[in-house]
Amino acid sequence: MAPVKSLTATVHQRLADALTATLPEAHADPLLRRSDRADFQANGILALAKKTKANPRDLATQVVANVTSADLIKDIEVSGPGFLNITLTDKAIVENLAARSADPDARLGAPLAPHPGTTVIDYAQPNVAKEMHVGHLRSAVIGDAVVQLLEFTGENVIRRHHIGDWGTQFGMLIQYLDEHPHELDHKSDDAASENSGEEAMSNLDRLYKTARKLFDSDEEFKTRARLRVVDLQAGDPATLAIWQKFVDESKIYFFSVFEKLDMEIRDADIVGESGYNDMLDETCRLLEESGVAVRSEGALCVFFDDIKGPEGNPVPLIVRKSDGGYGYAATDLSAIRDRVFNLKANSLVYVVDARQSLHFKMVFETARRAGWLNDEDVKAFQLAFGTVLGKDGKPFKTREGETVKLVDLLDEAVDRATTVVREKDTLGQLSDAEVAERGAQVGIGAVKYADLSTSANRDYKFDLDQMVSLNGDTSVYLQYAYARIQSILRKAGEVRPQPHPELELHDAERALALHVDAFAETVTDSATEYAPHKLAAYLYQLASLYTTFYDKCPVLKAETTQQVTNRLFLCDVTAKTLHQGMALLGIRTPERL
């Protein structure tokens, strides 16, 4: 079943048809947008008049005469030099929303992509044997939202978590664990226990610090540790088995953090740096044989005319170091080969810190020169994100100047939100378990929304007091709007929501309904542009318009039964839109708050 077209799409089509009827060779875009002077304004006639050397007002009048309005358009006014102000009928607005609300697929009119492809999204990239900190937050949250948006539009999405699980630092860790084999043992055998993630990280952190201290103070241990690196890179089975323990222990911790973030991370999607080891040599060979990479001072490098160092010297991408070791570039280029040729991806999206932009610019250009990427069939894009700042506008640190642990930050958000939920429950209707559950949903939602409501490439200030506020552009405000609607629907009892197209709409009803209508276009734009902040902005405006509607239009105490059920219908379709939109951002909408 095809989704119900939005009013915006229908009006756009009617105007495009009228333009074609007026000037068959035109192929002009009506340039339709929402307006504060009418429901919509079309500005495309001005450009068309300039192109055809016609009088814009005369041309606009001819176009209006060719518009098929039927029951859709109430009035079209030619304004100014040739704008069209378009007002829809109340009947068309309500009937269209009714059709969307009745959609059995619950897509609310959002269309599937006409030509879906395969997108690999590289996000949520923690490091083995290291604690996740606030810097890991944005990649996970933004990446997860983009995954949800693309999947909702029908794209085949392959998730990849490129964890840091390889490198010289593992020689030290492996050697120490070999000499102290019980350092990673758990007190409980249950790896899924509530505290297993915390215990795993505690073990890893303690082992790392002890091994580092020994490495720095004991030359014999340092020698043994360096030999372990050689064994690891050579694929020695005993060394790999110990390395695998670090990976497995780290995953216990990773999964506990992602569960706290209310985010699904599947083991099959975790393909770390080590996953491309077998491809590194061939990647280098292909680059060298094709002339894309050249040897320079013993290293295999790729040079770029437009990338220079501070003194004007070329800054190369080093694919293989002079000692024969491979850098990040070799791994990233091998990952591109795997994703393009094995996974058959059309698009590669990397949700990575903006500070790595130069690296990825060089990697993508190298892959293009090698023929692995192009600007038509296979594209790569870095969805670069800014820094999380403290209230002082500086990089977010603890009072001691240390990097903030992600778990500590999430726990504090949940604690703050739980306090807000408890304070709002003035009648004591929620049990302690329900308060805790909603506190987690509100707290994690607050953290995610603060991130997602900011354009990814911008820095943002982490202010928990503001994030859990019931006022302003916060997820709590949206969640509270949804819970308020559910409360009204519960109070309605057996009086069911029912659309009444014959009724005249209040201005607040029209504004709310027309904004609900924009959901489909917003989702499409947000997915196409990898821009969840656009959906967040839409949802905030939706909640704001609902608040205005709630204040100006009594629902259960409306004047007639038809008006009650019609307003209940508007409440219901708004709630469905809030629920679906928030879900695409990875945020829960509690039924009660």
Coordinates of C-alpha atoms in Angstrom, one line a residue:
M1 CA 0.0 0.0 0.0
A2 CA 1.4 3.4 -1.1
P3 CA 1.7 5.9 1.7
V4 CA -0.8 8.8 1.7
K5 CA 0.7 11.8 0.0
S6 CA 1.2 14.9 2.2
L7 CA -0.8 18.0 1.6
T8 CA 2.5 19.7 0.7
A9 CA 3.3 17.1 -2.0
T10 CA -0.3 17.3 -3.4
V11 CA -0.3 21.1 -3.6
H12 CA 3.2 21.1 -5.1
Q13 CA 2.0 18.7 -7.8
R14 CA -1.2 20.8 -8.5
L15 CA 1.0 23.9 -9.0
A16 CA 3.6 22.1 -11.1
D17 CA 0.8 20.8 -13.3
A18 CA -0.6 24.4 -13.6
L19 CA 2.8 25.7 -14.5
T20 CA 3.1 23.1 -17.2
A21 CA -0.3 23.9 -18.6
T22 CA 0.6 27.5 -18.7
L23 CA 4.0 27.1 -20.2
P24 CA 4.4 23.5 -21.5
E25 CA 8.1 23.8 -22.0
A26 CA 8.7 25.3 -18.5
H27 CA 9.5 22.4 -16.2
A28 CA 9.6 24.9 -13.4
D29 CA 9.6 24.3 -9.6
P30 CA 6.8 26.1 -7.8
L31 CA 9.1 26.6 -4.9
L32 CA 6.4 25.9 -2.3
R33 CA 6.9 26.6 1.4
R34 CA 4.9 27.2 4.5
S35 CA 3.9 30.8 5.1
D36 CA 2.7 33.0 7.9
R37 CA 0.3 34.8 5.5
A38 CA -1.5 31.7 4.3
D39 CA -1.0 28.0 4.6
F40 CA 1.6 28.0 1.8
Q41 CA 3.4 30.4 -0.5
A42 CA 4.8 29.6 -4.0
N43 CA 7.7 31.7 -5.2
G44 CA 8.7 29.8 -8.4
I45 CA 6.8 32.1 -10.8
L46 CA 9.2 34.9 -10.3
A47 CA 12.2 32.9 -11.6
L48 CA 10.1 31.5 -14.5
A49 CA 8.9 35.0 -15.5
K50 CA 12.5 36.3 -15.6
K51 CA 13.5 33.3 -17.7
T52 CA 10.6 33.8 -20.2
K53 CA 10.7 37.6 -20.0
A54 CA 7.0 37.6 -18.9
N55 CA 5.2 39.9 -16.5
P56 CA 5.3 37.9 -13.2
R57 CA 1.8 39.0 -12.0
D58 CA 0.2 38.3 -15.4
L59 CA 2.0 34.9 -15.4
A60 CA 0.8 34.2 -11.9
T61 CA -2.8 35.0 -12.8
Q62 CA -2.6 32.6 -15.7
V63 CA -1.2 29.8 -13.5
V64 CA -4.0 30.3 -10.9
A65 CA -6.5 29.9 -13.7
N66 CA -5.0 26.5 -14.5
V67 CA -4.8 25.2 -10.9
T68 CA -7.1 22.2 -10.3
S69 CA -8.4 23.0 -6.8
A70 CA -11.4 20.7 -6.3
D71 CA -11.9 20.2 -2.5
L72 CA -8.2 20.9 -1.7
I73 CA -7.7 24.6 -2.1
K74 CA -9.9 27.2 -0.6
D75 CA -8.2 30.3 -2.0
I76 CA -5.2 31.3 -4.1
E77 CA -4.2 34.9 -4.0
V78 CA -1.6 36.6 -6.3
S79 CA 0.5 38.8 -4.0
G80 CA 3.3 41.2 -4.4
P81 CA 5.4 40.9 -7.6
G82 CA 4.0 37.4 -8.3
F83 CA 3.9 35.3 -5.2
L84 CA 1.0 32.8 -4.8
N85 CA -0.6 32.6 -1.3
I86 CA -2.5 29.4 -1.0
T87 CA -5.1 28.5 1.7
L88 CA -6.4 24.9 2.0
T89 CA -9.9 23.8 3.0
D90 CA -10.3 22.5 6.5
K91 CA -12.0 19.4 5.0
A92 CA -8.8 18.6 3.0
I93 CA -6.6 19.0 6.0
V94 CA -8.7 16.7 8.3
E95 CA -9.3 14.1 5.5
N96 CA -5.6 13.9 4.7
L97 CA -4.6 13.4 8.4
A98 CA -7.3 10.8 8.8
A99 CA -5.9 8.8 5.9
R100 CA -2.4 9.1 7.4
S101 CA -3.5 8.1 10.8
A102 CA -5.3 5.0 9.4
D103 CA -2.1 3.8 7.6
P104 CA -1.7 0.1 8.7
D105 CA 2.0 0.4 8.4
A106 CA 2.1 3.3 10.9
R107 CA 4.3 5.4 8.6
L108 CA 2.2 8.5 8.9
G109 CA 2.6 9.2 5.2
A110 CA 6.4 8.9 5.2
P111 CA 7.4 7.4 1.9
L112 CA 9.9 4.7 1.3
A113 CA 13.0 5.7 -0.8
P114 CA 12.2 5.1 -4.5
H115 CA 15.7 3.6 -5.2
P116 CA 17.1 2.3 -1.9
G117 CA 20.7 1.3 -1.8
T118 CA 23.1 -0.1 0.7
T119 CA 24.8 2.2 3.3
V120 CA 27.5 1.2 5.7
I121 CA 27.5 3.4 8.8
D122 CA 30.7 3.4 10.8
Y123 CA 29.8 4.7 14.3
A124 CA 30.2 4.0 18.1
Q125 CA 33.9 3.2 18.0
P126 CA 35.3 2.5 21.5
N127 CA 38.7 1.2 22.2
V128 CA 39.5 -2.3 23.7
A129 CA 40.8 -2.2 27.3
K130 CA 39.9 1.5 27.6
E131 CA 37.1 3.3 29.4
M132 CA 34.5 5.0 27.2
H133 CA 34.4 8.8 27.9
V134 CA 32.2 11.7 26.9
G135 CA 34.0 11.9 23.6
H136 CA 32.4 8.6 22.6
L137 CA 28.9 9.9 23.2
R138 CA 28.3 11.8 20.0
S139 CA 29.4 9.1 17.5
A140 CA 27.1 6.6 19.2
V141 CA 24.1 8.8 19.5
I142 CA 24.3 10.5 16.1
G143 CA 25.1 7.3 14.3
D144 CA 22.3 5.4 15.9
A145 CA 19.8 8.1 14.9
V146 CA 21.0 8.1 11.3
V147 CA 20.7 4.3 11.2
Q148 CA 17.1 4.5 12.4
L149 CA 16.2 7.2 9.9
L150 CA 17.8 5.4 6.9
E151 CA 16.2 2.1 7.8
F152 CA 12.8 3.8 8.2
T153 CA 13.1 5.1 4.6
G154 CA 13.8 1.6 3.3
E155 CA 17.6 1.8 2.9
N156 CA 19.6 -1.4 3.5
V157 CA 21.8 -0.3 6.4
I158 CA 24.9 -2.3 7.5
R159 CA 26.2 -1.1 10.9
R160 CA 29.9 -1.2 11.6
H161 CA 31.6 -0.5 14.9
H162 CA 35.3 0.0 14.1
I163 CA 36.7 -0.6 17.6
G164 CA 40.3 0.0 18.4
D165 CA 41.5 -3.6 19.1
W166 CA 45.0 -3.7 17.6
G167 CA 48.3 -2.0 18.1
T168 CA 51.6 -2.1 20.0
Q169 CA 50.0 -1.3 23.4
F170 CA 48.6 -4.9 23.4
G171 CA 52.1 -6.4 23.8
M172 CA 52.3 -4.9 27.2
L173 CA 48.8 -6.1 28.2
I174 CA 49.1 -9.6 26.8
Q175 CA 52.5 -10.2 28.5
Y176 CA 51.2 -9.0 31.8
L177 CA 48.1 -11.2 31.7
D178 CA 50.2 -14.2 30.6
E179 CA 52.2 -13.7 33.8
H180 CA 49.1 -12.9 36.0
P181 CA 46.4 -15.1 34.4
H182 CA 43.6 -14.4 36.9
E183 CA 43.6 -10.6 36.6
L184 CA 40.5 -10.5 34.5
D185 CA 38.5 -13.1 36.5
H186 CA 35.0 -12.1 37.6
K187 CA 33.7 -12.6 41.1
S188 CA 30.5 -14.0 39.5
D189 CA 30.5 -16.5 36.6
D190 CA 27.4 -14.7 35.2
A191 CA 28.7 -12.4 32.4
A192 CA 25.2 -10.9 32.1
S193 CA 24.9 -9.9 35.7
E194 CA 24.0 -6.3 36.5
N195 CA 27.5 -5.3 37.6
S196 CA 29.5 -7.3 35.0
G197 CA 30.2 -4.4 32.8
E198 CA 31.4 -2.3 35.7
E199 CA 33.5 -5.2 37.0
A200 CA 35.0 -5.8 33.5
M201 CA 36.1 -2.2 33.2
S202 CA 37.5 -2.2 36.7
N203 CA 39.6 -5.3 35.9
L204 CA 40.8 -3.8 32.6
D205 CA 41.6 -0.5 34.1
R206 CA 43.5 -2.0 37.1
L207 CA 45.4 -4.4 34.8
Y208 CA 46.3 -1.6 32.4
K209 CA 47.7 0.7 35.1
T210 CA 49.7 -2.0 36.7
A211 CA 51.1 -3.3 33.4
R212 CA 52.0 0.3 32.4
K213 CA 53.8 0.9 35.7
L214 CA 55.8 -2.3 35.3
F215 CA 56.5 -1.5 31.6
D216 CA 58.0 1.8 32.6
S217 CA 60.1 0.5 35.5
D218 CA 61.2 -3.0 34.5
E219 CA 63.5 -3.2 31.4
E220 CA 63.2 -7.0 31.2
F221 CA 59.4 -6.9 31.2
K222 CA 59.5 -4.1 28.6
T223 CA 61.6 -6.4 26.4
R224 CA 59.2 -9.3 26.9
A225 CA 56.3 -7.0 26.1
R226 CA 57.8 -5.8 22.8
L227 CA 58.5 -9.4 21.7
R228 CA 54.8 -10.1 22.4
V229 CA 53.9 -7.4 19.8
V230 CA 55.9 -9.4 17.2
D231 CA 54.1 -12.6 18.2
L232 CA 50.7 -10.9 18.0
Q233 CA 51.4 -9.5 14.5
A234 CA 52.7 -12.9 13.4
G235 CA 49.5 -14.5 14.5
D236 CA 50.9 -16.7 17.3
P237 CA 47.9 -18.8 18.5
A238 CA 48.7 -18.5 22.3
T239 CA 49.2 -14.7 22.0
L240 CA 46.0 -14.3 20.0
A241 CA 44.1 -16.3 22.6
I242 CA 45.2 -13.9 25.4
W243 CA 44.4 -10.9 23.1
Q244 CA 40.9 -12.3 22.5
K245 CA 40.4 -12.2 26.3
F246 CA 40.9 -8.5 26.3
V247 CA 38.5 -8.1 23.4
D248 CA 35.8 -10.3 25.0
E249 CA 36.2 -8.5 28.4
S250 CA 35.9 -5.1 26.8
K251 CA 32.8 -6.2 24.9
I252 CA 31.1 -7.1 28.3
Y253 CA 31.8 -3.5 29.3
F254 CA 30.8 -2.0 25.9
F255 CA 27.5 -3.8 25.9
S256 CA 26.7 -2.6 29.4
V257 CA 27.3 1.0 28.4
F258 CA 25.2 0.8 25.2
E259 CA 22.4 -0.9 27.1
K260 CA 22.5 2.1 29.5
L261 CA 22.3 4.3 26.4
D262 CA 19.2 2.3 25.3
M263 CA 20.9 1.4 22.1
E264 CA 21.2 -1.9 20.2
I265 CA 24.8 -2.9 19.4
R266 CA 25.1 -6.4 17.8
D267 CA 28.2 -8.5 18.1
A268 CA 28.2 -9.3 14.4
D269 CA 28.4 -5.6 13.6
I270 CA 31.7 -5.1 15.6
V271 CA 34.5 -5.4 13.1
G272 CA 37.5 -3.7 14.7
E273 CA 40.9 -2.8 13.2
S274 CA 42.0 -6.4 13.5
G275 CA 39.2 -7.5 11.1
Y276 CA 41.2 -6.0 8.2
N277 CA 44.7 -7.4 9.0
D278 CA 44.6 -9.9 6.2
M279 CA 43.9 -7.2 3.7
L280 CA 46.7 -4.7 4.6
D281 CA 49.4 -6.2 2.5
E282 CA 47.2 -6.4 -0.6
T283 CA 45.9 -2.8 -0.1
C284 CA 49.5 -1.5 -0.1
R285 CA 50.4 -3.6 -3.1
L286 CA 47.4 -2.3 -5.1
L287 CA 48.1 1.3 -4.2
E288 CA 51.8 1.0 -5.1
E289 CA 51.3 -0.9 -8.4
S290 CA 48.7 1.6 -9.6
G291 CA 51.0 4.5 -8.8
V292 CA 48.6 6.0 -6.2
A293 CA 51.2 5.5 -3.4
V294 CA 54.9 6.0 -3.7
R295 CA 57.9 5.2 -1.5
S296 CA 59.4 8.1 0.3
E297 CA 62.2 7.7 2.8
G298 CA 61.3 4.0 3.2
A299 CA 57.6 4.6 3.8
L300 CA 54.7 4.1 1.4
C301 CA 53.0 7.4 1.0
V302 CA 50.2 9.2 -0.9
F303 CA 50.8 12.9 -1.6
F304 CA 48.3 15.7 -2.3
D305 CA 48.9 19.0 -4.1
D306 CA 46.4 20.9 -1.8
I307 CA 47.6 19.6 1.5
K308 CA 50.7 21.2 3.0
G309 CA 52.3 21.5 6.4
P310 CA 53.0 24.7 8.3
E311 CA 56.2 25.3 6.3
G312 CA 54.6 24.6 3.0
N313 CA 56.0 21.0 2.7
P314 CA 53.7 18.2 1.4
V315 CA 51.8 16.3 4.2
P316 CA 51.5 12.7 3.0
L317 CA 49.1 10.0 4.0
I318 CA 51.4 7.2 5.3
V319 CA 50.0 3.9 4.4
R320 CA 53.0 1.8 5.5
K321 CA 55.7 3.1 7.8
S322 CA 59.4 2.8 7.1
D323 CA 59.7 0.0 9.6
G324 CA 57.1 -2.0 7.7
G325 CA 54.3 -1.4 10.2
Y326 CA 50.9 -0.4 9.0
G327 CA 49.1 2.9 10.2
Y328 CA 45.5 3.8 10.5
A329 CA 45.4 4.7 6.8
A330 CA 46.1 1.1 5.7
T331 CA 43.3 -0.2 7.9
D332 CA 40.8 2.5 6.8
L333 CA 41.6 1.9 3.1
S334 CA 41.2 -1.9 3.6
A335 CA 37.9 -1.3 5.3
I336 CA 36.7 0.7 2.3
R337 CA 37.7 -2.1 -0.1
D338 CA 35.8 -4.6 2.1
R339 CA 32.7 -2.4 2.3
V340 CA 32.6 -1.6 -1.4
F341 CA 33.5 -4.9 -2.9
N342 CA 32.4 -7.5 -0.3
L343 CA 29.4 -5.7 1.3
K344 CA 28.4 -4.0 -2.1
A345 CA 27.8 -0.6 -0.4
N346 CA 26.7 2.4 -2.4
S347 CA 27.3 4.8 0.4
L348 CA 29.8 4.9 3.3
V349 CA 29.1 7.1 6.2
Y350 CA 31.7 7.7 8.9
V351 CA 30.4 9.3 12.1
V352 CA 33.7 10.5 13.4
D353 CA 35.1 13.5 15.3
A354 CA 35.7 16.6 13.1
R355 CA 39.3 16.7 14.3
Q356 CA 39.9 13.7 12.1
S357 CA 38.6 15.5 9.0
L358 CA 42.0 15.8 7.3
H359 CA 42.8 12.1 7.8
F360 CA 39.5 11.1 6.2
K361 CA 39.8 13.7 3.4
M362 CA 43.1 12.0 2.4
V363 CA 41.8 8.5 2.8
F364 CA 38.7 9.2 0.6
E365 CA 40.8 10.9 -2.0
T366 CA 43.3 8.0 -2.0
A367 CA 40.4 5.5 -2.5
R368 CA 39.0 7.6 -5.4
R369 CA 42.4 7.6 -7.1
A370 CA 42.5 3.9 -6.7
G371 CA 39.1 3.5 -8.3
W372 CA 37.4 2.1 -5.1
L373 CA 35.2 5.2 -4.7
N374 CA 33.7 7.7 -7.1
D375 CA 31.2 10.5 -7.0
E376 CA 28.4 8.5 -8.7
D377 CA 28.1 4.8 -7.8
V378 CA 30.0 4.7 -4.5
K379 CA 30.3 7.7 -2.2
A380 CA 32.0 8.2 1.1
F381 CA 31.0 10.9 3.6
Q382 CA 32.3 11.9 7.0
L383 CA 29.5 13.0 9.2
A384 CA 31.9 15.1 11.3
F385 CA 30.8 16.1 14.8
G386 CA 31.9 18.8 17.1
T387 CA 33.1 18.7 20.7
V388 CA 31.0 18.3 23.9
L389 CA 31.7 21.4 26.0
G390 CA 31.2 22.1 29.7
K391 CA 29.1 25.1 30.9
D392 CA 32.2 27.2 30.7
G393 CA 32.5 26.6 26.9
K394 CA 35.7 24.6 27.3
P395 CA 36.1 20.9 26.6
F396 CA 34.1 18.9 29.1
K397 CA 36.3 17.8 32.0
T398 CA 35.9 16.8 35.7
R399 CA 36.8 19.3 38.4
E400 CA 40.2 17.6 38.6
G401 CA 40.7 18.2 34.9
E402 CA 40.2 14.6 33.8
T403 CA 38.1 13.3 30.9
V404 CA 34.5 12.6 32.0
K405 CA 33.6 8.9 32.1
L406 CA 30.6 8.2 29.9
V407 CA 29.0 5.9 32.5
D408 CA 29.3 8.6 35.2
L409 CA 27.7 11.2 33.0
L410 CA 24.8 8.9 32.1
D411 CA 24.2 7.9 35.7
E412 CA 24.0 11.5 36.8
A413 CA 21.6 12.3 34.0
V414 CA 19.3 9.4 35.1
D415 CA 19.6 10.6 38.8
R416 CA 18.6 14.1 37.9
A417 CA 15.7 12.9 35.7
T418 CA 14.5 10.5 38.3
T419 CA 14.2 13.5 40.7
V420 CA 12.2 15.4 38.2
V421 CA 9.8 12.5 37.6
R422 CA 9.3 12.0 41.3
E423 CA 8.6 15.7 41.8
K424 CA 6.0 15.7 39.0
D425 CA 4.2 12.7 40.4
T426 CA 2.5 14.8 43.1
L427 CA -0.3 12.3 43.6
G428 CA 2.1 9.3 44.1
Q429 CA 0.6 7.3 41.2
L430 CA 3.9 5.8 40.2
S431 CA 5.6 2.9 42.0
D432 CA 9.3 3.1 42.8
A433 CA 10.0 0.8 39.9
E434 CA 8.0 3.0 37.5
V435 CA 9.7 6.1 38.8
A436 CA 13.1 4.4 38.1
E437 CA 12.1 3.2 34.7
R438 CA 10.8 6.7 33.6
G439 CA 13.8 8.3 35.2
A440 CA 16.1 6.2 32.9
Q441 CA 13.9 7.0 29.9
V442 CA 13.8 10.7 30.6
G443 CA 17.5 11.0 31.6
I444 CA 18.9 9.1 28.6
G445 CA 16.4 10.8 26.3
A446 CA 17.6 14.2 27.7
V447 CA 21.3 13.4 26.9
K448 CA 20.5 12.1 23.4
Y449 CA 18.2 15.0 22.5
A450 CA 20.7 17.6 23.6
D451 CA 23.1 16.0 21.2
L452 CA 20.7 15.4 18.3
S453 CA 19.0 18.8 18.5
T454 CA 22.4 20.4 17.7
S455 CA 23.7 20.2 14.1
A456 CA 26.4 17.5 14.3
N457 CA 29.3 19.7 13.1
R458 CA 28.7 22.2 15.9
D459 CA 30.1 22.0 19.4
Y460 CA 27.5 22.0 22.2
K461 CA 27.4 22.7 25.9
F462 CA 26.6 19.8 28.2
D463 CA 24.2 21.3 30.8
L464 CA 22.2 18.7 32.7
D465 CA 20.1 21.3 34.5
Q466 CA 18.9 22.5 31.2
M467 CA 18.6 19.1 29.6
V468 CA 16.1 17.8 32.2
S469 CA 14.1 21.0 32.3
L470 CA 10.4 20.8 31.5
N471 CA 10.7 24.1 29.7
G472 CA 12.5 24.9 26.5
D473 CA 13.9 22.8 23.7
T474 CA 14.4 19.5 25.6
S475 CA 13.3 15.9 25.2
V476 CA 11.5 16.2 28.6
Y477 CA 9.3 18.9 27.1
L478 CA 8.5 16.6 24.2
Q479 CA 8.0 13.5 26.4
Y480 CA 5.7 15.6 28.7
A481 CA 3.6 16.7 25.7
Y482 CA 3.2 13.0 24.7
A483 CA 2.3 12.0 28.2
R484 CA -0.2 14.8 28.5
I485 CA -2.0 13.6 25.3
Q486 CA -2.1 10.0 26.6
S487 CA -3.7 11.4 29.8
I488 CA -6.4 13.1 27.8
L489 CA -7.0 10.0 25.8
R490 CA -7.3 7.9 29.0
K491 CA -9.8 10.4 30.5
A492 CA -11.9 10.3 27.3
G493 CA -12.7 6.7 28.2
E494 CA -15.1 5.2 25.7
V495 CA -15.2 8.5 23.7
R496 CA -13.0 7.6 20.8
P497 CA -11.0 9.9 18.5
Q498 CA -12.8 10.4 15.2
P499 CA -12.1 12.9 12.4
H500 CA -14.9 15.3 11.3
P501 CA -13.9 16.9 8.0
E502 CA -17.1 18.9 8.0
L503 CA -16.1 21.0 11.0
E504 CA -14.5 24.4 10.8
L505 CA -11.0 24.4 12.4
H506 CA -9.7 26.9 15.0
D507 CA -6.4 28.6 13.9
A508 CA -4.5 26.6 16.5
E509 CA -6.0 23.3 15.1
R510 CA -5.0 24.3 11.6
A511 CA -1.4 25.2 12.6
L512 CA -1.0 21.9 14.5
A513 CA -2.6 19.8 11.7
L514 CA -0.5 21.4 9.0
H515 CA 2.7 20.8 11.0
V516 CA 1.8 17.1 11.5
D517 CA 1.4 17.0 7.7
A518 CA 5.1 18.0 7.3
F519 CA 6.3 14.8 9.1
A520 CA 6.9 12.9 5.9
E521 CA 9.1 15.6 4.2
T522 CA 11.0 16.1 7.4
V523 CA 11.9 12.5 7.8
T524 CA 12.9 12.2 4.1
D525 CA 15.1 15.4 4.4
S526 CA 16.7 14.3 7.7
A527 CA 17.6 10.9 6.2
T528 CA 18.8 12.2 2.9
E529 CA 21.1 14.8 4.6
Y530 CA 22.1 12.6 7.6
A531 CA 20.7 15.4 9.7
P532 CA 18.7 14.2 12.8
H533 CA 18.8 17.7 14.1
K534 CA 16.2 18.6 11.5
L535 CA 13.8 16.0 12.9
A536 CA 14.5 17.2 16.4
A537 CA 13.6 20.8 15.5
Y538 CA 10.4 19.6 13.8
L539 CA 9.4 17.6 16.9
Y540 CA 10.0 20.5 19.2
Q541 CA 7.8 22.8 17.1
L542 CA 5.2 20.0 17.0
A543 CA 5.2 19.9 20.8
S544 CA 5.0 23.7 21.0
L545 CA 2.1 23.9 18.6
Y546 CA 0.3 21.2 20.6
T547 CA 0.8 23.3 23.7
T548 CA -0.8 26.2 22.0
F549 CA -3.7 24.0 20.8
Y550 CA -4.1 22.6 24.3
D551 CA -4.3 26.1 25.8
K552 CA -6.7 27.5 23.2
C553 CA -8.9 24.6 22.2
P554 CA -10.7 22.6 25.0
V555 CA -10.7 19.0 24.1
L556 CA -13.0 17.0 26.5
K557 CA -15.0 20.1 27.2
A558 CA -15.5 21.3 23.6
E559 CA -18.9 22.7 22.6
T560 CA -20.2 19.7 20.7
T561 CA -19.6 15.9 20.6
Q562 CA -18.2 16.1 17.1
Q563 CA -15.7 18.8 18.2
V564 CA -14.7 16.6 21.1
T565 CA -14.0 13.6 19.0
N566 CA -12.3 15.7 16.2
R567 CA -10.0 17.3 18.8
L568 CA -9.3 13.8 20.3
F569 CA -8.4 12.8 16.8
L570 CA -5.9 15.7 16.5
C571 CA -4.5 14.7 19.9
D572 CA -4.1 11.1 18.8
V573 CA -2.4 11.8 15.4
T574 CA 0.0 14.3 17.2
A575 CA 0.9 11.6 19.7
K576 CA 1.6 9.0 17.0
T577 CA 3.8 11.5 15.2
L578 CA 5.7 12.4 18.4
H579 CA 6.1 8.7 19.3
Q580 CA 7.4 7.8 15.8
G581 CA 9.7 10.8 15.5
M582 CA 11.2 10.3 19.0
A583 CA 11.7 6.6 18.2
L584 CA 13.7 7.6 15.1
L585 CA 16.0 9.6 17.4
G586 CA 16.3 6.6 19.8
I587 CA 14.3 8.3 22.6
R588 CA 11.4 6.7 24.5
T589 CA 8.0 8.3 25.1
P590 CA 6.6 7.2 28.5
E591 CA 2.8 6.9 28.6
R592 CA 2.8 8.7 32.0
L593 CA 5.0 11.3 33.5

